[in-house]
Coordinates of C-alpha atoms in Angstrom, one line a residue:
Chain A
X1 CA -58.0 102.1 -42.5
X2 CA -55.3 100.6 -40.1
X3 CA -54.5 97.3 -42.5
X4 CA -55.3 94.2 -40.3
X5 CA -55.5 96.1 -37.3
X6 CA -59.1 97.0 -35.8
X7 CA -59.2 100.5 -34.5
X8 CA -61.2 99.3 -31.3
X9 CA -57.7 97.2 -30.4
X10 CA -55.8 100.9 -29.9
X11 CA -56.5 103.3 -27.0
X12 CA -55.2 106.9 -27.3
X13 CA -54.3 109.1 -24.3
X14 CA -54.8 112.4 -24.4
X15 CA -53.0 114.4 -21.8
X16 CA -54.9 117.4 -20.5
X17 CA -54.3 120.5 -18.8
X18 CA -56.5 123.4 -18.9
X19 CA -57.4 122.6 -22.5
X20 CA -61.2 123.4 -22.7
X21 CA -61.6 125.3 -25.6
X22 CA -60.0 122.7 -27.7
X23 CA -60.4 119.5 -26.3
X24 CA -63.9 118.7 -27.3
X25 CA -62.9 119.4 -31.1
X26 CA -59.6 116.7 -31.3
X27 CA -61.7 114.2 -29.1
X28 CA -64.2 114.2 -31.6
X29 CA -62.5 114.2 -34.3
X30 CA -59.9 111.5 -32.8
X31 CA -63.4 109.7 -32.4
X32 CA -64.6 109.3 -35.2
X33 CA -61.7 106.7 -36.3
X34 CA -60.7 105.4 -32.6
X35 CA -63.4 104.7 -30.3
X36 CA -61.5 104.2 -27.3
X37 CA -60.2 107.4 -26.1
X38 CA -58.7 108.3 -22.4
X39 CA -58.6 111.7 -21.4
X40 CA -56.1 112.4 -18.1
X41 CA -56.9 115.4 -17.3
X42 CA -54.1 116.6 -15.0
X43 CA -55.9 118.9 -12.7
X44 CA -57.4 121.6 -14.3
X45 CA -58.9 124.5 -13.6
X46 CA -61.6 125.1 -16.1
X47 CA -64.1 122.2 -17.9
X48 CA -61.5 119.9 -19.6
X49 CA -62.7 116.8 -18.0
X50 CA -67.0 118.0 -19.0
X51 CA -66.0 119.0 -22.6
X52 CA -63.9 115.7 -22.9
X53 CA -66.8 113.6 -21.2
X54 CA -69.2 115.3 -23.7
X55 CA -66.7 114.7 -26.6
X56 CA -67.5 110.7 -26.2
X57 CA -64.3 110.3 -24.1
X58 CA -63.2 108.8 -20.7
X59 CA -61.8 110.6 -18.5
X60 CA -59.8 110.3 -15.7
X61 CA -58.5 113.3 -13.1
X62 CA -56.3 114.1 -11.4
X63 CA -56.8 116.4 -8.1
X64 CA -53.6 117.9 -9.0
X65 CA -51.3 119.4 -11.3
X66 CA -48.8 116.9 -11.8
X67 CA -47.5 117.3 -15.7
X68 CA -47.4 115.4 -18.5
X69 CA -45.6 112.8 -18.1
X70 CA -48.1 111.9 -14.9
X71 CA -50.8 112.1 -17.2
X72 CA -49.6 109.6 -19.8
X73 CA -48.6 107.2 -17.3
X74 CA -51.7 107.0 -15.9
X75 CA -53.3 107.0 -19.3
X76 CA -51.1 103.9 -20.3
X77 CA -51.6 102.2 -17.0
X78 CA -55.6 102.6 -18.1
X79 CA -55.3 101.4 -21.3
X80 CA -53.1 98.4 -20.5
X81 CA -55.9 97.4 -17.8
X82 CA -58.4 97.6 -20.3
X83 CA -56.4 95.2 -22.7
X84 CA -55.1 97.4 -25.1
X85 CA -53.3 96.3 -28.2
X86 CA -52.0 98.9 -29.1
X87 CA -51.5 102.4 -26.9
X88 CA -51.2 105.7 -29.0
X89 CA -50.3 109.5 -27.2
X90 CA -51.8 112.3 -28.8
X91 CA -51.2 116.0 -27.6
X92 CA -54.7 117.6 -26.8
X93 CA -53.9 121.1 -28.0
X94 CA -54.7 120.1 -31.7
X95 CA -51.7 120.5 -32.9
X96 CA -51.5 116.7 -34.3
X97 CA -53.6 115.0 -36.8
X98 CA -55.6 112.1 -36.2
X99 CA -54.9 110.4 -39.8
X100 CA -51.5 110.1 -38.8
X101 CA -52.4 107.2 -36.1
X102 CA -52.9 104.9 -39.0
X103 CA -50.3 105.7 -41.0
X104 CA -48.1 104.6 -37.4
X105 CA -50.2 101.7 -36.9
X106 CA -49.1 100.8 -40.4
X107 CA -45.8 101.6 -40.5
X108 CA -45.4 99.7 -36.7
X109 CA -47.0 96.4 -38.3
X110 CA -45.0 96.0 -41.4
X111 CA -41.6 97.0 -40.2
X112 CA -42.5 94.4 -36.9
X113 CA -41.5 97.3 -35.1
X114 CA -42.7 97.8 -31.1
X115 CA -42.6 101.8 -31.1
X116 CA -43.2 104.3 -33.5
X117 CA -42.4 108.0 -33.2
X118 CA -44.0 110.7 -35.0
X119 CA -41.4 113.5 -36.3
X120 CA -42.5 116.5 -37.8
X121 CA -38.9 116.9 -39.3
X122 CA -39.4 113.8 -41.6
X123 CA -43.5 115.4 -42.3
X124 CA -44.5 118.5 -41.9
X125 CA -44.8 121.6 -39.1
X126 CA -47.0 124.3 -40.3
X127 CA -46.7 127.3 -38.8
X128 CA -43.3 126.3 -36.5
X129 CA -41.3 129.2 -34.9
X130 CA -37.6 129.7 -35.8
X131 CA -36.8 129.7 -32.2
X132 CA -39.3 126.7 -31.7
X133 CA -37.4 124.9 -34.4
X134 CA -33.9 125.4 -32.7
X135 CA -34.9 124.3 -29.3
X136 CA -36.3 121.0 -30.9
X137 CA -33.0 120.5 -32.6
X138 CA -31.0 120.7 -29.7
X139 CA -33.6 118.4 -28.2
X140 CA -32.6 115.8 -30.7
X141 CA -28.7 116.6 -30.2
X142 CA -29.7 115.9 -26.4
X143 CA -31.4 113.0 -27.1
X144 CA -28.7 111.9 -29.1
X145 CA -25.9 112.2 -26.8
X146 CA -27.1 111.2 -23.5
X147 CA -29.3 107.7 -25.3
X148 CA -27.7 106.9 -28.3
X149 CA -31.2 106.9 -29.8
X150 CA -31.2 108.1 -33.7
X151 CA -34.3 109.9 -33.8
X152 CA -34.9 113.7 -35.8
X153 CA -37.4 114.5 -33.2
X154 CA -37.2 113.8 -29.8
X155 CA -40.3 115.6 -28.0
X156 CA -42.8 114.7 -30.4
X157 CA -46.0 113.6 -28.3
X158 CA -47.6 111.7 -31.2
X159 CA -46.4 107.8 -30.4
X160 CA -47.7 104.5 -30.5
X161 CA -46.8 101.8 -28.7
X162 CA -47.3 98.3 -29.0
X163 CA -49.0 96.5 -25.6
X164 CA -45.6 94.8 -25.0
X165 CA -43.8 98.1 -25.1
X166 CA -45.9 99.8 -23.4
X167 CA -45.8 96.9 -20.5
X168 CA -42.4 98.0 -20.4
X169 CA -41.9 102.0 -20.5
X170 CA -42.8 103.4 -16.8
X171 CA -42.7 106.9 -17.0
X172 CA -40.9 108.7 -13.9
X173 CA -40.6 111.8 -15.2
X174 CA -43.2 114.0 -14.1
X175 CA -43.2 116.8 -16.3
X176 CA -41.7 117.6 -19.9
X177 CA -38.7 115.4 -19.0
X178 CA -40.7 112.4 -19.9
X179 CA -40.1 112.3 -23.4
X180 CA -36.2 112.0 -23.2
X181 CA -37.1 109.4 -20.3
X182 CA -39.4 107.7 -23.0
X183 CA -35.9 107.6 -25.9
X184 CA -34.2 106.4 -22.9
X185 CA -36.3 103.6 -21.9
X186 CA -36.7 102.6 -25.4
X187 CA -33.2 102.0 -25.9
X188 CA -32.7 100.5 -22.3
X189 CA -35.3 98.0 -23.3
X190 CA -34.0 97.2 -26.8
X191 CA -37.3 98.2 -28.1
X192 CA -37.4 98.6 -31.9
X193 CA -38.4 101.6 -33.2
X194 CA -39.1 103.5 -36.1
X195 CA -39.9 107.0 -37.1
X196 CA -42.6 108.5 -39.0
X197 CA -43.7 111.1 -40.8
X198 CA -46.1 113.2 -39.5
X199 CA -47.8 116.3 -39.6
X200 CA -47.9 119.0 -36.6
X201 CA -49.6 122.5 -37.2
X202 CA -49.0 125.1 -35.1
X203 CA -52.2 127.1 -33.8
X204 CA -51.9 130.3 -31.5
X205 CA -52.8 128.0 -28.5
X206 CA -50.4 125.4 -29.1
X207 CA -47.4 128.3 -29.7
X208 CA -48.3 129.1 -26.0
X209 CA -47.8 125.5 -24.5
X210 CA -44.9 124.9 -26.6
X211 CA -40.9 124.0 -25.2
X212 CA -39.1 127.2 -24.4
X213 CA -35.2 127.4 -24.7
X214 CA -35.6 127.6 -20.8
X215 CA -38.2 124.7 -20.4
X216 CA -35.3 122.7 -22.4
X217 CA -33.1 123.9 -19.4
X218 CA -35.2 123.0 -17.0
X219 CA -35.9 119.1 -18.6
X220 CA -32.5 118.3 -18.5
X221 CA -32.2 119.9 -14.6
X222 CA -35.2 117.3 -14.0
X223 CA -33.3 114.2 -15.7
X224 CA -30.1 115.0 -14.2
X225 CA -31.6 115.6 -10.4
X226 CA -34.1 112.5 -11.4
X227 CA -31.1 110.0 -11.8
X228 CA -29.8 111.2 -8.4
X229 CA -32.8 110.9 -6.5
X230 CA -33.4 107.1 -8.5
X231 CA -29.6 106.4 -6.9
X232 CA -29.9 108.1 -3.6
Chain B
X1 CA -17.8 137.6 23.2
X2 CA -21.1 138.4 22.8
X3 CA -21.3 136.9 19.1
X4 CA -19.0 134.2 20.2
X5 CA -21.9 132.9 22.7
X6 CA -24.6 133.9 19.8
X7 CA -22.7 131.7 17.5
X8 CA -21.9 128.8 19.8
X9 CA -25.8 128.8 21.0
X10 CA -27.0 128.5 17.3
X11 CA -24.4 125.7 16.8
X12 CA -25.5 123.5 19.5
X13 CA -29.1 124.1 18.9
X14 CA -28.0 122.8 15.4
X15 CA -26.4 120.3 17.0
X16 CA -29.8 119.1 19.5
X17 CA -31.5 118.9 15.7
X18 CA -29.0 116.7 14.4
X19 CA -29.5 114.3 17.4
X20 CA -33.0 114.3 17.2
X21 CA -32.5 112.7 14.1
X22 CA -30.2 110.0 14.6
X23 CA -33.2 107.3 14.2
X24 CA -34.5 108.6 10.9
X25 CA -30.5 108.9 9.3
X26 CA -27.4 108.3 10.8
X27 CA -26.0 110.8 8.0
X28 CA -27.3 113.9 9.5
X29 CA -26.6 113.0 13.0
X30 CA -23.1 112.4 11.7
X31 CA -23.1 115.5 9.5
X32 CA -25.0 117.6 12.0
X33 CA -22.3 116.9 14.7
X34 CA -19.3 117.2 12.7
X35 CA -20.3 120.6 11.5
X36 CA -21.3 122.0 15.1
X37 CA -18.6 120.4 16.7
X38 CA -16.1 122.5 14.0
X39 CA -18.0 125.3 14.2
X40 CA -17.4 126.0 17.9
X41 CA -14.0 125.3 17.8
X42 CA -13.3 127.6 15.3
X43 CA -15.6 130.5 17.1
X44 CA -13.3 129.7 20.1
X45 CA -9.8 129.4 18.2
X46 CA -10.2 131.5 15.2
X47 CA -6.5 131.3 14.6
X48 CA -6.6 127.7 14.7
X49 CA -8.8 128.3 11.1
X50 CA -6.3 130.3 9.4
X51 CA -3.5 127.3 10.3
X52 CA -5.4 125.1 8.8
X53 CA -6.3 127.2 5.6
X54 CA -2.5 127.8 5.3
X55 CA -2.3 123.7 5.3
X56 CA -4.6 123.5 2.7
X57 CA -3.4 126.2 0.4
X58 CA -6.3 128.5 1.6
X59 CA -5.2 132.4 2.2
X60 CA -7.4 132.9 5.3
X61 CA -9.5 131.1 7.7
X62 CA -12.9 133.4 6.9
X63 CA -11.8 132.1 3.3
X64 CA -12.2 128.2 4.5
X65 CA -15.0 128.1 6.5
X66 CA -17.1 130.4 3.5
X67 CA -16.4 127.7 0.9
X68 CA -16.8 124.8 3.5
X69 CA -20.5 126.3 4.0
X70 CA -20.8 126.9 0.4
X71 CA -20.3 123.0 -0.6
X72 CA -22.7 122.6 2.8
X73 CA -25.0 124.1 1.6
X74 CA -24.9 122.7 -2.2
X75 CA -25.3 119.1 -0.6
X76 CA -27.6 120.0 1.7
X77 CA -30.1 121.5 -1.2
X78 CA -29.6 118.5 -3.2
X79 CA -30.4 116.1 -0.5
X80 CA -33.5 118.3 0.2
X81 CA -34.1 118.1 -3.6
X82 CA -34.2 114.2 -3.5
X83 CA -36.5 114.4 -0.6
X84 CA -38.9 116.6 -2.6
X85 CA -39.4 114.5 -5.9
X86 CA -39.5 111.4 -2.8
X87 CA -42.6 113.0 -1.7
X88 CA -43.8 113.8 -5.5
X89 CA -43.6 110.6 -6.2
X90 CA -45.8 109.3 -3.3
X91 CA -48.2 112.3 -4.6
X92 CA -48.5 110.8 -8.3
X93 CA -49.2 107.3 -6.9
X94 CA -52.2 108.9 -4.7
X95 CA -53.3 110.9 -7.2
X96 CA -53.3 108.3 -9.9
X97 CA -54.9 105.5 -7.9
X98 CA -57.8 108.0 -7.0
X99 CA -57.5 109.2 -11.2
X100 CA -58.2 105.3 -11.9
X101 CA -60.3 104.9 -9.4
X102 CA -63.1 107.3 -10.5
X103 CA -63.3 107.0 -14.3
X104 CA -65.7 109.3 -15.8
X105 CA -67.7 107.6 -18.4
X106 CA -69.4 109.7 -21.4
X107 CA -73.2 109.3 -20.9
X108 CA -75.5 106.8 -23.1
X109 CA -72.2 104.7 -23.8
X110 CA -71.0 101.5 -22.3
X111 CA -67.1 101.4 -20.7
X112 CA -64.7 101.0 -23.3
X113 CA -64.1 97.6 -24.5
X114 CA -60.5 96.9 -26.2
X115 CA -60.7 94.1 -29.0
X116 CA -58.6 91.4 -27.7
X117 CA -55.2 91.5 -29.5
X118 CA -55.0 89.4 -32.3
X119 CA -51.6 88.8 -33.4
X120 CA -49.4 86.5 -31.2
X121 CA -46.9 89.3 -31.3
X122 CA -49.0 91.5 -28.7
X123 CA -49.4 89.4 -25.3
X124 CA -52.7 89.5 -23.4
X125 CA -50.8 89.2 -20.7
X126 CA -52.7 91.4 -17.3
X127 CA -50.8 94.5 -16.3
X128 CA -48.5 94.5 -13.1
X129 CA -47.8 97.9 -12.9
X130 CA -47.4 100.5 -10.3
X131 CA -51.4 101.2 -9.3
X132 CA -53.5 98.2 -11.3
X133 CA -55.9 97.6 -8.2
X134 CA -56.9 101.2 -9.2
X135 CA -57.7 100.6 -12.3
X136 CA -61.4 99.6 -13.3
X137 CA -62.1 96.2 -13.9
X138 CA -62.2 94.9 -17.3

């Protein structure tokens, strides 16, 4: 399915918060391709971490609430200890589709390329909001401006990254600022990169968790107070 | 008088928590005293305040000292600010270290094993990141 690549080599992360009644459903269906799945579940309150346990996942909590960028950190920092090849993010409100792991794994081996993004403006967004669709353009205009990075969709939280990349991104950013932090880090490292198409539908649930024209506020407050407090 | 001596209290109890802090940062004791030491100066010789504004291009004293304590106060919510995600960040490591500590396996299935990478491209080197010794062994 993934070329030359076995599917036991990749671990995906799954950050979790409060995400019970749909976690069990994407870990199983994540796997039945990858068996290596990591669940952080970032403190919640109701039975993420038992549903993802039963789902055939590993999970790891944390006692509090810290975000998503947290989470994935400490998902990497998992995955990288366990010798991971190859370390994909996956959103755990179902909004992404598994299939499109090995269409990036793919892509990533015969372009030689060290990251690949999912963009849902190159595939397909079912069911996207036209305020939901503004926000993540001025999220790539952002993006654009403030890292130089050429991507169509900057706060897509379908990646893969290769074990050397991933050796290299550390994750600072807490919360929602961490994919900007990610663009950043990829083109502070001179990690190539290359953007696929993929395919994000939009469910009830996942309209809820979604980037607000506020949240977007608030990221770049976080990145802008984050590079003070890195130079304080 | 009465809100003179209010004023002038406040300032050098202000002042008693600036030099309480001169081992933890030399700033704030600096910062702390400056700002008292002004303070009761100008409580004492208000018209010394509007000289100055007139210096600076400044229509009143009142008018000086309430944008002086408006930039005061901007730094002094930033620095707070820095010492907040300082303290968030000494919360992630704990929280993650005790997150990789205490992995929850699924039942009837063995830890996860990762296939070696295969390609020379992808190093096997070990991670030497932020909270490894947390992390289960392989």
């Amino acid at each position: 399915m993934n070329g030359s690549v076995d599917p036991k080599s990749i671990c995906v992360v799954v950050a979790a918060f409060n995400e019970a009644c749909v976690i069990g459903r994407v870990i199983a269906d994540l796997r039945e391709t990858y068996p290596n799945v990591v669940v952080v579940d970032d403190g919640s309150s109701d039975a993420t971490a038992a549903c993802a346990v039963a789902a055939g996942a590993v999970v790891l909590r944390h006692p509090v609430n810290l975000g998503q960028g947290a989470a994935l950190q400490t998902g990497i920092i998992y995955a990288l200890a366990r010798r991971a090849a190859f370390v994909a993010t996956f959103d755990a409100d179902g909004q992404h589709s598994s299939a499109d792991i090995a269409r990036m794994v793919r892509a990533l081996t015969e372009h030689n390329a060290k990251v690949a993004l999912g963009s849902r403006f190159l595939g397909n967004a079912v069911g996207m909001s036209l305020s939901r669709r503004i926000t993540l353009r001025l999220a790539v205009l952002f993006t654009r401006l403030t890292t130089g990075l050429r991507v169509t969709d900057a706060h897509n939280g379908l990646r893969l990254f290769t074990r050397a990349a991933a050796l290299k991104i550390r994750i600072t950013q807490n919360r929602m600022a961490h994919a900007s932090e990610i663009s950043d880090q990829i083109v502070r490292h001179q990690l190539k990169y290359i953007e696929v198409p993929v395919t994000i539908t939009y469910t009830p649930h996942s309209r809820v968790k979604g980037q607000t024209l506020l949240g977007a506020a608030d990221i770049i407050g976080e990145l802008v107070l984050g590079k003070l407090a890195r130079g304080n | 008088m009465g809100i003179k001596i209010l004023l002038t209290v406040g300032l050098l109890t202000f002042l008693f928590y600036g030099t309480s802090q001169r081992e933890k940062s030399r700033f704030v004791f600096h910062a702390t005293f400056a700002i008292a030491a002004a303070g009761v100066f100008f409580v004492w010789l208000p018209e010394q305040a509007n000289h100055l504004a007139h210096l600076l291009g400044v229509g009143r004293g009142a008018d000086l000292i309430f944008y002086c304590w408006i930039l005061t106060s901007l730094i002094v919510a930033v620095n707070l600010h820095v010492l907040i995600r300082a303290n968030l960040r000494l919360t992630t490591e704990l929280a993650r270290h005790l997150a990789l500590s205490n992995p929850l396996e699924p039942p009837e299935q063995p830890p996860a094993r990762f296939a070696a990478p295969s390609s020379p491209q992808y190093p096997t080197d070990d991670y030497k990141g932020a909270t490894p010794t947390g992390a289960p062994p392989d």
